[in-house]
Each structure stands twice: as structure tokens, then as C-alpha cells.
Amino acid sequence: MWKTLHQLAAPPRLYQICGRLVPWLAAAGIIVLATGWVRGFGFAPADYQQGEGYRIMYLHVPAAIWSMGIYAAMAVAAFTGLVWQMKMASLAVAAMAPVGAVYTFIALVTGAAWGKPMWGTWWVWDARLTSELVLLFLYAGVIALWHAFDDRKMAGRAAGILVLVGVVNLPVIHYSVEWWNTLHQGSTRMQQSIDPA
């Protein structure tokens, strides 16, 4: 098994596999994304309290989930790169950072757009909002560190260390609404039933 994984991690083999899979995965992703947007923005009924404004959650919540998920994947890749000295792991960190930064930015902007009519303000220094902003700064720091060094090995190590230090922010983002009294609502996607109140 390790031999197969090691062969798949070799750049020529990985590029060959990705070259074949990317067009198919991109097409599938576009179809799923378009279907979700059409169903969410076009066919979902209006919320009884928030009206049509709640539809932005169909963009905000997935972007926030992906912003944290990509950072968690970066932490795994950074750990792999630092411990086992795999070059592809550092390249994966560098490739994931801009994508994660975009998702984090989308989550922050759509959250602000939703917050203005619902909370009456674009931004509050709420624990979850602030920790998500810190995540955007961490992504920016990883991108900056990757481009700050000419030596790719040194850049990979520096970016990997920052990713591993910053991974402590993920539980803060996720549990901040439970740990502190915040304006941001808690997670509702894991609830088993609708609250009768």
C-alpha cells in the first residue's frame, strides 16, 4: 500500500492522473454547483422570519465550511511535508491556500451582507466573525511566506509551520458560539429536529 501511495505522490504520475481527472471533476462540480444554486435560489421557499434574505446562506454556509475544511487539509499536508519531507505535500499547501482564502473571503462578505439587514450592522467583533477573519489572515500569511523565499524547500517549511500553528484557530471558529455569548447563531445543520419554540 505504501509503495502505491508513494508512486502516486511522485510528480510525473500525479500530474498524469490529475490531467485526466480534472476535466471530468470540473464538469461534475459545475453541474452540482449549478443544480444547488438553482434549487436554493430559485425553488426554496422564503423563510417566515427573514424573507428572501436568508437565501444568501446557501452561499455563506458552504463557503464557511470549505474555508475551515481546506485549512484542515492544509494542516494534514503541512504535517506530512514537515515530518516525511514529501515535496508534493508542500506544493499541495501552496495550491490550497489561495482557494481557501477565496472561500474565507466569500464567507466573510456574504456574512456581512446578511448581517446588515438582520443585525443592523455590517460587522461586529464577534468571536466567530473575528476568528474567521484571523483565518483569512492565516491564509494570506501562508501565501506570503510561500512567495517570500526563493528556496522552495525553505518556503514549504515556513508555510507548513505557520499552517500548523494556525490550526488551533479551527476549533475556536467552530466552538466559539458555544464557548462565548456571541451574536452569531450556533450551528443548526447537526440538530436532529426542529425546535418547537
Short mmCIF file of C-alpha atoms in Angstrom, two decimals:
data_model
loop_
_atom_site.label_atom_id
_atom_site.label_comp_id
_atom_site.label_asym_id
_atom_site.label_seq_id
_atom_site.Cartn_x
_atom_site.Cartn_y
_atom_site.Cartn_z
CA MET A 1 0.00 0.00 0.00
CA TRP A 2 2.75 2.47 0.93
CA LYS A 3 4.56 1.74 -2.31
CA THR A 4 1.42 2.56 -4.30
CA LEU A 5 0.84 5.77 -2.35
CA HIS A 6 4.48 6.76 -2.80
CA GLN A 7 4.21 6.19 -6.56
CA LEU A 8 1.04 8.28 -6.69
CA ALA A 9 2.82 11.09 -4.85
CA ALA A 10 5.57 11.26 -7.47
CA PRO A 11 5.03 14.44 -9.53
CA PRO A 12 5.01 12.85 -13.02
CA ARG A 13 2.46 10.20 -12.04
CA LEU A 14 0.32 12.66 -10.07
CA TYR A 15 0.29 15.17 -12.94
CA GLN A 16 -0.72 12.40 -15.34
CA ILE A 17 -3.63 11.30 -13.13
CA CYS A 18 -4.76 14.85 -12.41
CA GLY A 19 -4.54 15.76 -16.09
CA ARG A 20 -7.04 13.03 -16.87
CA LEU A 21 -9.37 13.65 -13.91
CA VAL A 22 -9.53 17.45 -13.75
CA PRO A 23 -11.83 17.98 -16.78
CA TRP A 24 -14.29 15.36 -15.54
CA LEU A 25 -14.23 16.60 -11.95
CA ALA A 26 -14.60 20.22 -13.11
CA ALA A 27 -17.64 19.32 -15.22
CA ALA A 28 -19.21 17.37 -12.35
CA GLY A 29 -18.50 20.24 -9.97
CA ILE A 30 -20.10 22.80 -12.27
CA ILE A 31 -23.20 20.63 -12.70
CA VAL A 32 -23.59 20.08 -8.95
CA LEU A 33 -22.94 23.76 -8.18
CA ALA A 34 -25.45 24.95 -10.78
CA THR A 35 -28.06 22.47 -9.55
CA GLY A 36 -27.60 23.57 -5.95
CA TRP A 37 -27.80 27.26 -6.80
CA VAL A 38 -30.91 26.82 -8.96
CA ARG A 39 -32.66 24.80 -6.26
CA GLY A 40 -31.52 27.07 -3.40
CA PHE A 41 -32.01 30.45 -5.02
CA GLY A 42 -34.94 29.56 -7.26
CA PHE A 43 -37.13 26.92 -5.66
CA ALA A 44 -36.59 27.02 -1.90
CA PRO A 45 -39.48 28.76 -0.12
CA ALA A 46 -38.93 32.09 1.62
CA ASP A 47 -38.13 31.99 5.33
CA TYR A 48 -41.00 33.06 7.57
CA GLN A 49 -38.81 35.48 9.58
CA GLN A 50 -36.02 36.54 7.23
CA GLY A 51 -37.93 36.54 3.96
CA GLU A 52 -35.86 36.21 0.82
CA GLY A 53 -32.68 37.45 2.52
CA TYR A 54 -31.93 34.07 4.04
CA ARG A 55 -31.05 32.64 0.60
CA ILE A 56 -27.56 34.07 0.95
CA MET A 57 -26.99 31.28 3.49
CA TYR A 58 -26.88 28.84 0.57
CA LEU A 59 -23.62 30.54 -0.37
CA HIS A 60 -22.37 31.67 3.05
CA VAL A 61 -22.56 28.39 4.98
CA PRO A 62 -20.85 26.17 2.36
CA ALA A 63 -18.13 28.80 1.90
CA ALA A 64 -17.51 28.88 5.66
CA ILE A 65 -17.42 25.08 5.85
CA TRP A 66 -14.99 24.88 2.93
CA SER A 67 -12.80 27.63 4.40
CA MET A 68 -12.22 25.51 7.50
CA GLY A 69 -12.08 22.19 5.64
CA ILE A 70 -9.40 23.39 3.27
CA TYR A 71 -7.32 24.69 6.18
CA ALA A 72 -7.65 21.31 7.92
CA ALA A 73 -6.48 19.60 4.72
CA MET A 74 -3.58 22.06 4.57
CA ALA A 75 -2.65 21.11 8.14
CA VAL A 76 -2.53 17.42 7.19
CA ALA A 77 -0.43 18.23 4.12
CA ALA A 78 1.87 20.53 6.13
CA PHE A 79 2.38 17.84 8.78
CA THR A 80 3.13 15.29 6.05
CA GLY A 81 5.58 17.66 4.39
CA LEU A 82 7.39 18.54 7.60
CA VAL A 83 7.57 15.03 9.07
CA TRP A 84 8.13 12.86 5.98
CA GLN A 85 9.76 15.53 3.78
CA MET A 86 7.34 14.96 0.89
CA LYS A 87 7.73 17.72 -1.70
CA MET A 88 4.22 17.26 -3.06
CA ALA A 89 2.76 18.00 0.38
CA SER A 90 4.33 21.47 0.40
CA LEU A 91 3.07 22.06 -3.13
CA ALA A 92 -0.41 20.98 -2.00
CA VAL A 93 -0.29 23.52 0.84
CA ALA A 94 0.72 26.25 -1.60
CA ALA A 95 -2.04 25.25 -4.04
CA MET A 96 -4.78 25.06 -1.40
CA ALA A 97 -4.02 28.38 0.30
CA PRO A 98 -5.45 30.72 -2.40
CA VAL A 99 -8.57 28.56 -2.78
CA GLY A 100 -9.13 28.58 0.98
CA ALA A 101 -8.57 32.34 1.10
CA VAL A 102 -11.25 32.85 -1.56
CA TYR A 103 -13.75 30.70 0.36
CA THR A 104 -12.96 32.56 3.58
CA PHE A 105 -13.40 35.91 1.84
CA ILE A 106 -16.74 34.76 0.38
CA ALA A 107 -17.89 33.62 3.83
CA LEU A 108 -16.96 36.97 5.37
CA VAL A 109 -18.55 39.09 2.62
CA THR A 110 -21.78 37.09 2.43
CA GLY A 111 -21.99 37.05 6.21
CA ALA A 112 -21.66 40.83 6.27
CA ALA A 113 -24.28 41.16 3.52
CA TRP A 114 -26.66 39.02 5.59
CA GLY A 115 -25.74 40.73 8.86
CA LYS A 116 -26.64 44.25 7.74
CA PRO A 117 -30.40 43.67 7.36
CA MET A 118 -30.62 41.04 10.13
CA TRP A 119 -28.35 42.50 12.82
CA GLY A 120 -28.40 46.12 11.68
CA THR A 121 -24.64 46.28 11.11
CA TRP A 122 -22.13 45.05 8.55
CA TRP A 123 -19.61 43.85 11.12
CA VAL A 124 -19.32 43.17 14.84
CA TRP A 125 -16.21 41.98 16.63
CA ASP A 126 -17.97 38.73 17.43
CA ALA A 127 -15.86 35.69 18.36
CA ARG A 128 -16.80 33.67 15.28
CA LEU A 129 -16.50 36.57 12.85
CA THR A 130 -13.16 37.65 14.27
CA SER A 131 -11.72 34.13 14.27
CA GLU A 132 -12.86 33.68 10.64
CA LEU A 133 -11.07 36.96 9.82
CA VAL A 134 -7.96 35.56 11.55
CA LEU A 135 -8.31 32.52 9.26
CA LEU A 136 -8.22 34.84 6.23
CA PHE A 137 -5.04 36.44 7.62
CA LEU A 138 -3.53 32.97 8.13
CA TYR A 139 -4.26 32.10 4.51
CA ALA A 140 -2.69 35.40 3.42
CA GLY A 141 0.34 34.67 5.61
CA VAL A 142 0.81 31.21 4.09
CA ILE A 143 0.62 32.69 0.58
CA ALA A 144 3.06 35.46 1.53
CA LEU A 145 5.53 33.03 3.13
CA TRP A 146 5.41 30.74 0.10
CA HIS A 147 6.33 33.66 -2.18
CA ALA A 148 8.84 35.24 0.24
CA PHE A 149 11.55 32.61 -0.29
CA ASP A 150 13.34 31.66 -3.49
CA ASP A 151 14.21 28.29 -2.00
CA ARG A 152 11.03 26.16 -2.31
CA LYS A 153 12.12 23.82 0.49
CA MET A 154 12.53 26.73 2.90
CA ALA A 155 9.24 28.26 1.71
CA GLY A 156 7.45 24.95 2.25
CA ARG A 157 8.85 24.60 5.77
CA ALA A 158 7.94 28.18 6.75
CA ALA A 159 4.43 27.92 5.31
CA GLY A 160 3.95 24.49 6.90
CA ILE A 161 4.94 25.74 10.34
CA LEU A 162 2.51 28.67 10.05
CA VAL A 163 -0.28 26.31 8.98
CA LEU A 164 0.34 24.01 11.95
CA VAL A 165 0.45 26.93 14.38
CA GLY A 166 -2.74 28.36 12.88
CA VAL A 167 -4.68 25.10 13.07
CA VAL A 168 -5.60 25.96 16.68
CA ASN A 169 -7.93 28.58 15.19
CA LEU A 170 -10.24 25.93 13.68
CA PRO A 171 -11.80 24.78 16.98
CA VAL A 172 -12.11 28.43 18.01
CA ILE A 173 -14.13 29.17 14.86
CA HIS A 174 -16.31 26.11 15.25
CA TYR A 175 -16.98 26.23 19.01
CA SER A 176 -16.90 30.00 19.59
CA VAL A 177 -20.70 30.24 19.66
CA GLU A 178 -20.78 27.62 22.41
CA TRP A 179 -17.84 28.93 24.43
CA TRP A 180 -18.85 32.60 24.46
CA ASN A 181 -22.03 34.62 24.28
CA THR A 182 -21.89 35.78 20.67
CA LEU A 183 -24.18 37.46 18.19
CA HIS A 184 -23.53 34.80 15.55
CA GLN A 185 -26.00 31.94 15.72
CA GLY A 186 -24.90 28.43 16.54
CA SER A 187 -24.77 25.52 14.16
CA THR A 188 -28.18 24.32 13.06
CA ARG A 189 -27.21 21.72 10.48
CA MET A 190 -26.48 18.99 13.06
CA GLN A 191 -29.72 19.35 15.02
CA GLN A 192 -31.93 16.26 14.98
CA SER A 193 -35.27 18.06 14.96
CA ILE A 194 -36.90 21.45 14.69
CA ASP A 195 -37.17 23.40 17.93
CA PRO A 196 -40.88 23.66 18.84
CA ALA A 197 -40.44 27.11 20.41
#
